CSV table of C-alpha atoms in Angstrom, one decimal:
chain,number,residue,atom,x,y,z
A,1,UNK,CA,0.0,0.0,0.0
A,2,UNK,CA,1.4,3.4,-1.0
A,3,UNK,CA,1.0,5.9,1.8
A,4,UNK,CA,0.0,9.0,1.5
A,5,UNK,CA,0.2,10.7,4.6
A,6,UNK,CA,0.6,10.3,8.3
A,7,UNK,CA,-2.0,10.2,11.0
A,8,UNK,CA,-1.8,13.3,12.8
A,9,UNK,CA,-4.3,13.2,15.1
A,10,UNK,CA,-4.2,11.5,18.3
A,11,UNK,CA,-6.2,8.0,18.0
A,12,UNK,CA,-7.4,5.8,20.7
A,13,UNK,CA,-6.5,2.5,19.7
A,14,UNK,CA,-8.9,-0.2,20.1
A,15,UNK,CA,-8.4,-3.3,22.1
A,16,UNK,CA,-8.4,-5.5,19.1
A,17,UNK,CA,-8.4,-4.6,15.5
A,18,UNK,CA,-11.0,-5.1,12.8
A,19,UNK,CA,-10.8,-9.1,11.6
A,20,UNK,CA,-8.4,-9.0,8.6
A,21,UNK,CA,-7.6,-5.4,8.8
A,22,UNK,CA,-4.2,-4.2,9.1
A,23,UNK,CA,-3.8,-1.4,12.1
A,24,UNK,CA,-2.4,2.0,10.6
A,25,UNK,CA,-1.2,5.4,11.6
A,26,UNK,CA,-1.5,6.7,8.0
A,27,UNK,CA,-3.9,7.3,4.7
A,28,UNK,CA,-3.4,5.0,2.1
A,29,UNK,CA,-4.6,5.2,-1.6
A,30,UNK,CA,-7.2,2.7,-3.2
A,31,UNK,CA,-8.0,1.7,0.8
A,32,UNK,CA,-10.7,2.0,2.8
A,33,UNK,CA,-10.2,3.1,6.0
A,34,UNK,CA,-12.5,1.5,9.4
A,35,UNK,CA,-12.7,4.4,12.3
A,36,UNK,CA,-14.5,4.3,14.7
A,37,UNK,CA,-16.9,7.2,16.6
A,38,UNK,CA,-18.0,6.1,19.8
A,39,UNK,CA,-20.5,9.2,20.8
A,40,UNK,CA,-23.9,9.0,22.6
A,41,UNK,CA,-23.8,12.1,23.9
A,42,UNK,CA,-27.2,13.6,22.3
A,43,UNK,CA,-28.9,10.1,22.3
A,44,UNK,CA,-32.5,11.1,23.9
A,45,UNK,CA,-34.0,7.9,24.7
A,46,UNK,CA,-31.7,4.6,25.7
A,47,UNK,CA,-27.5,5.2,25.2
A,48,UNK,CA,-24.8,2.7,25.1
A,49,UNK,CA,-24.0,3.2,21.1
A,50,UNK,CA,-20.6,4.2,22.6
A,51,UNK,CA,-19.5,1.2,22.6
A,52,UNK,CA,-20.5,0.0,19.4
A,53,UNK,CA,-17.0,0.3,17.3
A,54,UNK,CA,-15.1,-1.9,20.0
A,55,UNK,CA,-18.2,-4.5,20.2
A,56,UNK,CA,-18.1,-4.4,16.5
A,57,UNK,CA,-14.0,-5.0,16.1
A,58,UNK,CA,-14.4,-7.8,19.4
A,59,UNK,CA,-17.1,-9.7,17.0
A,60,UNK,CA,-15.4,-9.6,13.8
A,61,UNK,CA,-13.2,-12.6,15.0
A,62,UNK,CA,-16.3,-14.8,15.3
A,63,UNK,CA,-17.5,-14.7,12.2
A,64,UNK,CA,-16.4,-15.7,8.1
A,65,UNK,CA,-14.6,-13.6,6.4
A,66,UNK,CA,-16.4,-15.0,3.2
A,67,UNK,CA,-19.9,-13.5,2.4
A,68,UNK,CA,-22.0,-16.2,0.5
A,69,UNK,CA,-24.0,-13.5,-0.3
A,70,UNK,CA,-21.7,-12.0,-2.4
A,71,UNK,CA,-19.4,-14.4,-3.3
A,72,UNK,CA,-16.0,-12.3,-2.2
A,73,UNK,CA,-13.9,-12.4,1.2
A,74,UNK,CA,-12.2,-9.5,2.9
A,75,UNK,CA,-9.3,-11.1,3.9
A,76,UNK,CA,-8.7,-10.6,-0.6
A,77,UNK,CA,-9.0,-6.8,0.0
A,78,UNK,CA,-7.2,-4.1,1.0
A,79,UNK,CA,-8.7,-2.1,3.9
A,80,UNK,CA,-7.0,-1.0,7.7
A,81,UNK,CA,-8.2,-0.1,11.0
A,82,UNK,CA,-7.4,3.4,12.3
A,83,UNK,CA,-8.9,3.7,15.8
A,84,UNK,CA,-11.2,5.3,17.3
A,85,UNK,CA,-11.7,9.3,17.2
A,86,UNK,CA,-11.2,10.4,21.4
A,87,UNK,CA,-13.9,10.9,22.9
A,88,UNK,CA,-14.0,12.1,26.9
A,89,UNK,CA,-17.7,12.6,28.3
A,90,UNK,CA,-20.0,11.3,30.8
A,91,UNK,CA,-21.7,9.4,28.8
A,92,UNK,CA,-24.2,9.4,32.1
A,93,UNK,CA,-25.0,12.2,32.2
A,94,UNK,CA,-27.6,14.1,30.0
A,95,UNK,CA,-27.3,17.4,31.2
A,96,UNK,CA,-24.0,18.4,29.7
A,97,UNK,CA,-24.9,20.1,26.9
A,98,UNK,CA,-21.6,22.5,26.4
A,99,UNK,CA,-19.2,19.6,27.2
A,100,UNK,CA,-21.1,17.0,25.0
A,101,UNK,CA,-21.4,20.2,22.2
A,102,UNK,CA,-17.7,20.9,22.5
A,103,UNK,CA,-16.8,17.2,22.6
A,104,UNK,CA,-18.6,16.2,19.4
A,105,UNK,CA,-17.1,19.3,17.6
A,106,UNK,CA,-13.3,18.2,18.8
A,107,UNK,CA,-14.2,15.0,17.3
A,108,UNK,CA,-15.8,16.2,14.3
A,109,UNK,CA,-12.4,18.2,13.6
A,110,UNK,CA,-10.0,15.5,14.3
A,111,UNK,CA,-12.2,13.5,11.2
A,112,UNK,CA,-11.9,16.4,9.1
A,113,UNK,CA,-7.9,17.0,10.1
A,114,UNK,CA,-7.2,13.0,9.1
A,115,UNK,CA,-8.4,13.7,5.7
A,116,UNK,CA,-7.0,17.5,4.9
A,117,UNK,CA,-5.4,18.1,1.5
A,118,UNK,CA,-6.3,13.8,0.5
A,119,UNK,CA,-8.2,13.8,-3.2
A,120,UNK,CA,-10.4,11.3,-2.8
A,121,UNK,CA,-11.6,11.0,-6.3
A,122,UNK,CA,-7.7,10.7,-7.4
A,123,UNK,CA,-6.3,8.4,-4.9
A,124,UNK,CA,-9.2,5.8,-4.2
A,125,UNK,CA,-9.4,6.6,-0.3
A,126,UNK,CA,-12.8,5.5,1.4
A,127,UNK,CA,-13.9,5.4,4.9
A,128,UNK,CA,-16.2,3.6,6.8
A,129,UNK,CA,-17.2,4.8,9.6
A,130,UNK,CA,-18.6,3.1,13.0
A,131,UNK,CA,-21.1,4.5,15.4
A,132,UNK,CA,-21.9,5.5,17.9
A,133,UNK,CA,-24.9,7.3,17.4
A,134,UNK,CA,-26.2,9.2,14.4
A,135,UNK,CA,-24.7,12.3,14.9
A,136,UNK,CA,-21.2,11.2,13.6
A,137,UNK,CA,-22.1,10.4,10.3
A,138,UNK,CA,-22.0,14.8,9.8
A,139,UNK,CA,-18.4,14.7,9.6
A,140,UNK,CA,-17.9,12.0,6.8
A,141,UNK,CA,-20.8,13.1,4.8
A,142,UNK,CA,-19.8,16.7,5.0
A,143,UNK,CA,-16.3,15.3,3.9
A,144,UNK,CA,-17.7,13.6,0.7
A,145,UNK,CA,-20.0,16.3,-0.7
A,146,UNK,CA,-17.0,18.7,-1.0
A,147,UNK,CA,-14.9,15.6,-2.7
A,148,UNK,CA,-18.1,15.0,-4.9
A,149,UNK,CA,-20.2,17.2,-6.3
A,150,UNK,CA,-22.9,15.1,-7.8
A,151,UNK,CA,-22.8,12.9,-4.4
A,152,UNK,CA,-26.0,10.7,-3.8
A,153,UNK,CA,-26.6,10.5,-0.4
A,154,UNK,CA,-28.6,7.2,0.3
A,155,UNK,CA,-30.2,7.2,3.8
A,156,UNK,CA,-31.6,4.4,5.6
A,157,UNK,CA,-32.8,4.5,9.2
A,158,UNK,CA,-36.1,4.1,11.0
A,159,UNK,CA,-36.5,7.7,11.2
A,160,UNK,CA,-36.6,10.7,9.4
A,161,UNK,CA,-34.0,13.1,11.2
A,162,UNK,CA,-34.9,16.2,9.6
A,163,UNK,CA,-35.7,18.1,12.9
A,164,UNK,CA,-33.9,21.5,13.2
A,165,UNK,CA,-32.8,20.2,16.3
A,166,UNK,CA,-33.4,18.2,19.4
A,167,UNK,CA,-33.3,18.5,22.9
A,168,UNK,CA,-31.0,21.5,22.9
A,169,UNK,CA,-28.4,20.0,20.4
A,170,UNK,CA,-28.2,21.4,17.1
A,171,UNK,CA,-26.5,18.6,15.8
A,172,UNK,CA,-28.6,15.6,17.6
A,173,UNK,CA,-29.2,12.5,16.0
A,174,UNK,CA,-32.7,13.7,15.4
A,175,UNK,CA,-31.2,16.3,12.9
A,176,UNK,CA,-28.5,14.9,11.2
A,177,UNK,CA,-29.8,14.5,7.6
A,178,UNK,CA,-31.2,18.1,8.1
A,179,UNK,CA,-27.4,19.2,9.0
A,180,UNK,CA,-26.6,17.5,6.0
A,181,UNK,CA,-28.7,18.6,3.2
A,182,UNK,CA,-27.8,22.3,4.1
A,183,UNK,CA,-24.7,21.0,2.7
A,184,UNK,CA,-26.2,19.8,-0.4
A,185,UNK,CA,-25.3,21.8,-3.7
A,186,UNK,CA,-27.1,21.7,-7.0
A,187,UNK,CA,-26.7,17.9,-8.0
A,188,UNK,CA,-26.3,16.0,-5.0
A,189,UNK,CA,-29.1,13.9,-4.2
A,190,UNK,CA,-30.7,12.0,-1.0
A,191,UNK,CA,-32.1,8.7,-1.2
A,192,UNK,CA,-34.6,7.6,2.0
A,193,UNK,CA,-36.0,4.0,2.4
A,194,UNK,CA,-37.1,2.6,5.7
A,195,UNK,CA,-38.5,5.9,7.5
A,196,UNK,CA,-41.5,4.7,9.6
A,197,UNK,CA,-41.2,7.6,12.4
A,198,UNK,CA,-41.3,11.0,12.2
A,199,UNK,CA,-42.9,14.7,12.9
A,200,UNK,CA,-45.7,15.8,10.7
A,201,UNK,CA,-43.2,18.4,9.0
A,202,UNK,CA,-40.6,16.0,8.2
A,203,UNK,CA,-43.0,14.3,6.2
A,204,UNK,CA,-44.0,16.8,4.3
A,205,UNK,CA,-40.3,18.1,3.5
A,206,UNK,CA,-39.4,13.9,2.7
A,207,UNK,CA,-42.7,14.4,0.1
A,208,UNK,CA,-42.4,17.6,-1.2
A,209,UNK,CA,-38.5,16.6,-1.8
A,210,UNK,CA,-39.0,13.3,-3.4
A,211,UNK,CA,-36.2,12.0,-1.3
A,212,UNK,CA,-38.4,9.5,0.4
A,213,UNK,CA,-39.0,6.1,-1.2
A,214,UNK,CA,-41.5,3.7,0.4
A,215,UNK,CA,-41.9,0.5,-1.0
A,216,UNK,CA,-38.6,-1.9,-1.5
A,217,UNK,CA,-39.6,-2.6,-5.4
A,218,UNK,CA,-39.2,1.3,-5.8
A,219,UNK,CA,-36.3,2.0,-3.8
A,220,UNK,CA,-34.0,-1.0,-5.3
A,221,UNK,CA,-35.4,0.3,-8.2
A,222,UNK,CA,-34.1,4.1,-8.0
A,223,UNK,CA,-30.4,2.5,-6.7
A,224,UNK,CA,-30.5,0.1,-9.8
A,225,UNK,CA,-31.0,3.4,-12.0
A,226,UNK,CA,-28.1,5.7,-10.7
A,227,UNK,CA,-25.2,5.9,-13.4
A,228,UNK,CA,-22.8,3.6,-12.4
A,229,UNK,CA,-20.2,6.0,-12.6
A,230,UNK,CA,-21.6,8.6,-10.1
A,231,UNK,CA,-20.7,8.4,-6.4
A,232,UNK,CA,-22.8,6.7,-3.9
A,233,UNK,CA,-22.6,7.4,0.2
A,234,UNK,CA,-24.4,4.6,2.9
A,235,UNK,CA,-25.6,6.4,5.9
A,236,UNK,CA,-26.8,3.1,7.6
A,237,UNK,CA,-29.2,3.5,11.2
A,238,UNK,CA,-29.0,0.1,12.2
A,239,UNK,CA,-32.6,0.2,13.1
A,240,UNK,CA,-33.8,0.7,9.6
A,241,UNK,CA,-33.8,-3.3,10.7
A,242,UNK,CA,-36.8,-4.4,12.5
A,243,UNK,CA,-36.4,-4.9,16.3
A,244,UNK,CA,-37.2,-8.9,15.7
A,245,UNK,CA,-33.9,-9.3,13.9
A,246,UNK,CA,-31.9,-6.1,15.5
A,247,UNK,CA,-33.1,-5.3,18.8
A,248,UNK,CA,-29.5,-3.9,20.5
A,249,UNK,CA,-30.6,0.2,19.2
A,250,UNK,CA,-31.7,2.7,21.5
A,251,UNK,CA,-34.4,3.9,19.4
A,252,UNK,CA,-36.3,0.7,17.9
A,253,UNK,CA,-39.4,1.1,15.5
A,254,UNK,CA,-41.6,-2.1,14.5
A,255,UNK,CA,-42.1,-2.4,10.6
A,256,UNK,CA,-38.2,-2.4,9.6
A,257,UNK,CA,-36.6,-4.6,6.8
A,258,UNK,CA,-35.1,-7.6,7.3
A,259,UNK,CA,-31.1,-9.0,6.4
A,260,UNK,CA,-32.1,-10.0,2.7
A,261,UNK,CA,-33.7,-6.5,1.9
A,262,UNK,CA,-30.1,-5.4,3.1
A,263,UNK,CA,-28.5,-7.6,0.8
A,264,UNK,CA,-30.7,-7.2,-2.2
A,265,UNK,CA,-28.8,-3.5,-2.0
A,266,UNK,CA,-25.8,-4.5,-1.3
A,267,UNK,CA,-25.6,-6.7,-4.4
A,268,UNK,CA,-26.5,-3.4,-5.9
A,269,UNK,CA,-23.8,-1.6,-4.8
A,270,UNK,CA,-21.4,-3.4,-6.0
A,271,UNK,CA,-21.8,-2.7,-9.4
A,272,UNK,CA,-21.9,1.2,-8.1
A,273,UNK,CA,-19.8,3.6,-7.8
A,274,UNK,CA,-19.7,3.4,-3.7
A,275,UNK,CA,-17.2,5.6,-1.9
A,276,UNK,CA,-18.4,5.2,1.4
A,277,UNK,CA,-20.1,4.4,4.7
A,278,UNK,CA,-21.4,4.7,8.1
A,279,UNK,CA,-22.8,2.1,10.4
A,280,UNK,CA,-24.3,3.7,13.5
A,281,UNK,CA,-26.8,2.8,16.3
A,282,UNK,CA,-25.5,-0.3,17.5
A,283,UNK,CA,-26.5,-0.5,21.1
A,284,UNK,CA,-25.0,-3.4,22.4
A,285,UNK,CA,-25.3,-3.4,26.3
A,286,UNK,CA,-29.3,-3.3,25.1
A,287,UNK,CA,-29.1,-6.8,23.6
A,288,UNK,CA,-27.2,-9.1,26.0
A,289,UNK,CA,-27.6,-12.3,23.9
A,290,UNK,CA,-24.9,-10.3,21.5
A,291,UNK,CA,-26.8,-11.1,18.5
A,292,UNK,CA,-27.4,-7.8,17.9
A,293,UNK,CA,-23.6,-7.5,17.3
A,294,UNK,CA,-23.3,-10.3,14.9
A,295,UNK,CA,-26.0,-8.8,12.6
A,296,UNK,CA,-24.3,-5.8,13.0
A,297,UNK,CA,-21.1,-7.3,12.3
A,298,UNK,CA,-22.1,-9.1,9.0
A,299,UNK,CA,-23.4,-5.9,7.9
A,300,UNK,CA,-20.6,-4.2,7.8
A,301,UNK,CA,-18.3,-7.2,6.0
A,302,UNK,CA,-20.7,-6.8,3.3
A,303,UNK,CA,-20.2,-3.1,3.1
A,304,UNK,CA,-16.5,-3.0,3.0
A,305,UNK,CA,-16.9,-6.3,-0.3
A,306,UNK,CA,-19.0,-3.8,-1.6
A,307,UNK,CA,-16.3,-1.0,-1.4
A,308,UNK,CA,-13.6,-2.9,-2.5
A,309,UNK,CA,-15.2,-4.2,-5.8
């Protein structure tokens, strides 16, 4: 791997790495590069997705590296493990709101300071990013519609998340894709499937924007039609799954999609142009049979076959 430039943020290193993924201290071209984001601090119902990027690394071990799905295997592609962004709150506490503010925008920062002056388009770097909760998926997404300007955005999550805020955080989970599409310019585009909760308002924005898609058929549909040349972004709520199959998320709605629907996209994907990813939500202290993390797991070595194909 040809490096392209050192880490020079401080990183906390994980207890054990990512199953087949190399640790690193640098960017690399044509890579794709695991962090991990382990923030809670504007979760407003049950926390605990702290802990999701070390759950996710400690399951990785358990489980094949080949995907039957998709007939590949990571350990035959080229991706490393950089840590986890630092992140030093109470995760307790819920009245905070400076330190949890100030916190989250350190963090948010240190993203943006790994990848200054790194041409995505030009080198092949990706990132896949591990939650936490929602609200770290602003940092790579804001990072990939300046690299691309035609950028689809495809969103899937239980909920909506337009608010204009929630609880007294600007940036809440509640309000990240409406953080995010004030980013947007002219010909980037957001893709919803899988909304089943929301305000009254963020309905009508989802309908009077066409972003929303509500039936499988139509939503593979829309991803089968995007020119396989333009870039493609995975914001992934893992409770866009339904609480039968994924119950370890703080915020669970009934009437989510099931591991198939998941792959259907995925195989999708892989004929796309897809730069990258976020996995967020995973709750695991809220599922102690740890299944939660295996689904979670398998999720995610789909996502980085699909990256690297």
């Amino acid at each position: 791997m040809k490096k392209l430039k050192d880490v020079n943020v401080e990183l906390v290193a994980p207890e054990c790495r990512y199953e087949c993924a190399q640790h690193a201290y640098g960017i690399y071209e044509n890579t794709t590069h695991i962090i991990g984001f382990g923030f809670d601090g504007t979760a407003c119902f049950r926390k605990g997705t702290f802990a999701g990027p070390d759950a996710l690394r400690a399951v990785s071990d358990g489980i094949e590296s080949y995907s039957p799905y998709l007939d590949a295997d990571i350990e035959e592609i080229q991706f490393v493990d950089l840590g986890n962004l630092s992140i030093d709150i109470n995760h307790v506490c819920d009245d905070q709101h400076q330190l949890i503010e100030q916190q989250w925008q350190q963090a948010t920062n240190d993203y943006f300071t790994l990848f200054a002056d790194v041409d995505f388009v030009k080198t092949g770097v990706k990132t896949l990013m591990l939650g936490g909760e929602h609200s770290v998926s602003y940092a790579p997404i804001k990072t990939y519609l300046a690299q691309y300007p035609d950028l689809v955005v495809i969103h899937l999550d239980a909920h909506a998340d337009l608010r204009d805020g929630y609880l007294g955080f600007h940036y809440s989970h509640a309000a990240i894709i409406r953080r995010i599409v004030e980013h947007f310019g002219k010909q980037h585009q957001l893709i919803q499937y899988g909304i089943r909760s929301g305000t009254k308002e963020e309905y009508q924005w989802m309908h009077s924007h066409q972003t929303l898609y509500q039936s499988r058929a139509s939503f593979l549909s829309a991803i089968a039609d995007i020119d396989n040349q333009r870039p493609i972004y995975l914001t992934l709520d893992l409770d866009y799954f339904d609480p039968s199959f994924f119950p370890g998320t703080g915020t669970p709605e009934p009437g989510g999609e099931d591991f198939h629907s998941f792959i259907s996209l995925c195989k999708l994907l892989k004929e796309k142009n897809f730069v990258g990813c976020d996995v967020v939500e995973l709750s695991p202290e809220i599922d102690p049979t740890g299944n939660s993390d295996v689904f979670a797991t398998k999720v995610v070595r789909e996502l980085l076959i699909c990256l690297n194909t």
